[in-house]
Amino acid sequence: MRLALAAVLSLSALPVRAAVDIQEVTSPGGIDAWLVEDHTIPFTALEIRFGPGAVLDRPGKRGAINLMAATLEEGTGDLDAQAFAAARDDLAADFSYNAYDDAVSISARFLTENRDDAVDLLRRSLVEPSFPQDAVDRVRDQVLSNIRSDATDPGSIARREWDARAFGDHPYGSVSDGTIESVTDLTRDDVVQAHRDVLVRDNVYVGAVGDITPDELGAILDELFSDLPQSTAAEIPGDAGWKIAPGVEVIEYPTPQAVILFGHEGIERDDPDFFAAYILNEIFGGSGFNSRLMEEVRVKRGLTYGIGTFLAPMDFAEYVGGQAQSSNATAAELIDVVRAEWDRVADGVTEEELDAAKTYLTGSYPLRFDGNANIASILVGMQLDDLPTSYIATRNDKIEAVTLDDIARVAERVYRGEDLSFLVVGDPDGVGG
């Protein structure tokens, strides 16, 4: 049956398209969702997000929501973990559960012929998880193993230390997996509390794509969520702010390749200048091999195999940053080049660079819509970002409307070399503050 599902999923990779008809659905019980009907194959992809996510961990319980999400499929009612997995496989359904700071995500895929039974099984995992003690202990051991592994990985060390310095005591300042100490101390009661705190109707967002009508989806929404609590009793964190000081800090670690993170406070997703900043990031160090940083750092000087930058507009903070690796002997030179390019991009870009970035960003956008699951994920992401259903149709127009003057104004505003921070994990030669 799993092979049959795999075959169906491959068929769900529909021809490239960006024109999708989004319907806003409200269930009889008042639960909202976005739907794209596609009856060409008997299959539905459902993306569910509960937001916020792991930032709702209670004081001293960091990692509880991550552990809860990882244990949702470990049993419900008379089904233990193995029986639950067998029931899911017999239905050729696919469920996955993950926790991040801003959301707990659930992805579900099922065939039309098995939809009722698959939804019932999914509902049991979300509403009636049994969280058996042996499963909590087993999953906790897996989480602890991952934490111990991350403790020796330079990239994970760099990310953890960067977040701690940037966000301090805010939940963003610590890893959502938790620490050895916090996860070891978690009890089953903590997991049950985490479930009550996060999986609530007020915080649910749903995107559905496939062989399903609005009425059918409305019934599913009520079946899945109507028995969950209405709202959370957990404290919603405030803005995280930005606390890391400008300059360079080195964390000594024996590794041949230094990991280098850099950045400063950025721009919010709903800022009117976001699209200009988005294009500017693409030119500076975005996803392509033609970015300025890739040209200056890799092609001209051979200081790294790869370097990239990004905008990170999170729910409670935002920053513009980047990451690279370099040998310890060349890390200092890489930092100097990034500093120089950070200052140079603040002066704006050329018409040719702007045109090339627009062509790439608008041309690649339809490629994201290459399957029902991807579209469902886009739908739920748009809701979390508070975007309208018309966004897909207007997104490329907004990119095309950005001018060189817009870029120049936003470049000066967003890229501030005097605020730039670097964190290096390794044993770099000649790197100082």
Tab-separated table of C-alpha atoms in Angstrom, residues 50-59 61 64-65 68 104 189-203 228-236:
chain	number	residue	atom	x	y	z
A	50	PHE	CA	-0.772	25.727	14.927
A	51	GLY	CA	0.931	29.057	15.552
A	52	PRO	CA	2.754	30.069	17.694
A	53	GLY	CA	4.683	26.862	18.270
A	54	ALA	CA	7.609	26.067	20.535
A	55	VAL	CA	7.915	29.668	21.761
A	56	LEU	CA	4.974	28.705	23.996
A	57	ASP	CA	7.181	26.365	26.033
A	58	ARG	CA	6.542	27.158	29.669
A	59	PRO	CA	9.385	28.509	31.848
A	61	LYS	CA	10.163	23.396	30.114
A	64	ALA	CA	8.287	20.203	25.826
A	65	ILE	CA	6.416	21.236	22.676
A	68	MET	CA	4.949	16.583	22.359
A	104	VAL	CA	3.669	23.177	15.057
A	189	ASP	CA	2.488	15.780	32.472
A	190	ASP	CA	4.653	18.434	30.774
A	191	VAL	CA	3.954	16.815	27.416
A	192	VAL	CA	0.215	16.767	28.112
A	193	GLN	CA	0.368	20.458	29.123
A	194	ALA	CA	2.276	21.311	25.936
A	195	HIS	CA	-0.485	19.657	23.915
A	196	ARG	CA	-3.126	21.780	25.653
A	197	ASP	CA	-1.078	24.930	25.142
A	198	VAL	CA	-0.427	24.616	21.419
A	199	LEU	CA	-3.154	22.605	19.693
A	200	VAL	CA	-6.037	25.072	20.048
A	201	ARG	CA	-8.700	26.177	17.599
A	202	ASP	CA	-7.892	29.892	17.769
A	203	ASN	CA	-4.391	29.230	16.442
A	228	LEU	CA	-9.645	20.883	20.811
A	229	PRO	CA	-9.542	23.726	23.354
A	230	GLN	CA	-10.632	27.088	21.968
A	231	SER	CA	-7.560	29.065	23.055
A	232	THR	CA	-4.227	28.705	24.788
A	233	ALA	CA	-3.496	29.436	28.429
A	234	ALA	CA	0.218	29.750	27.693
A	235	GLU	CA	1.882	33.157	27.709
A	236	ILE	CA	2.499	34.602	24.250
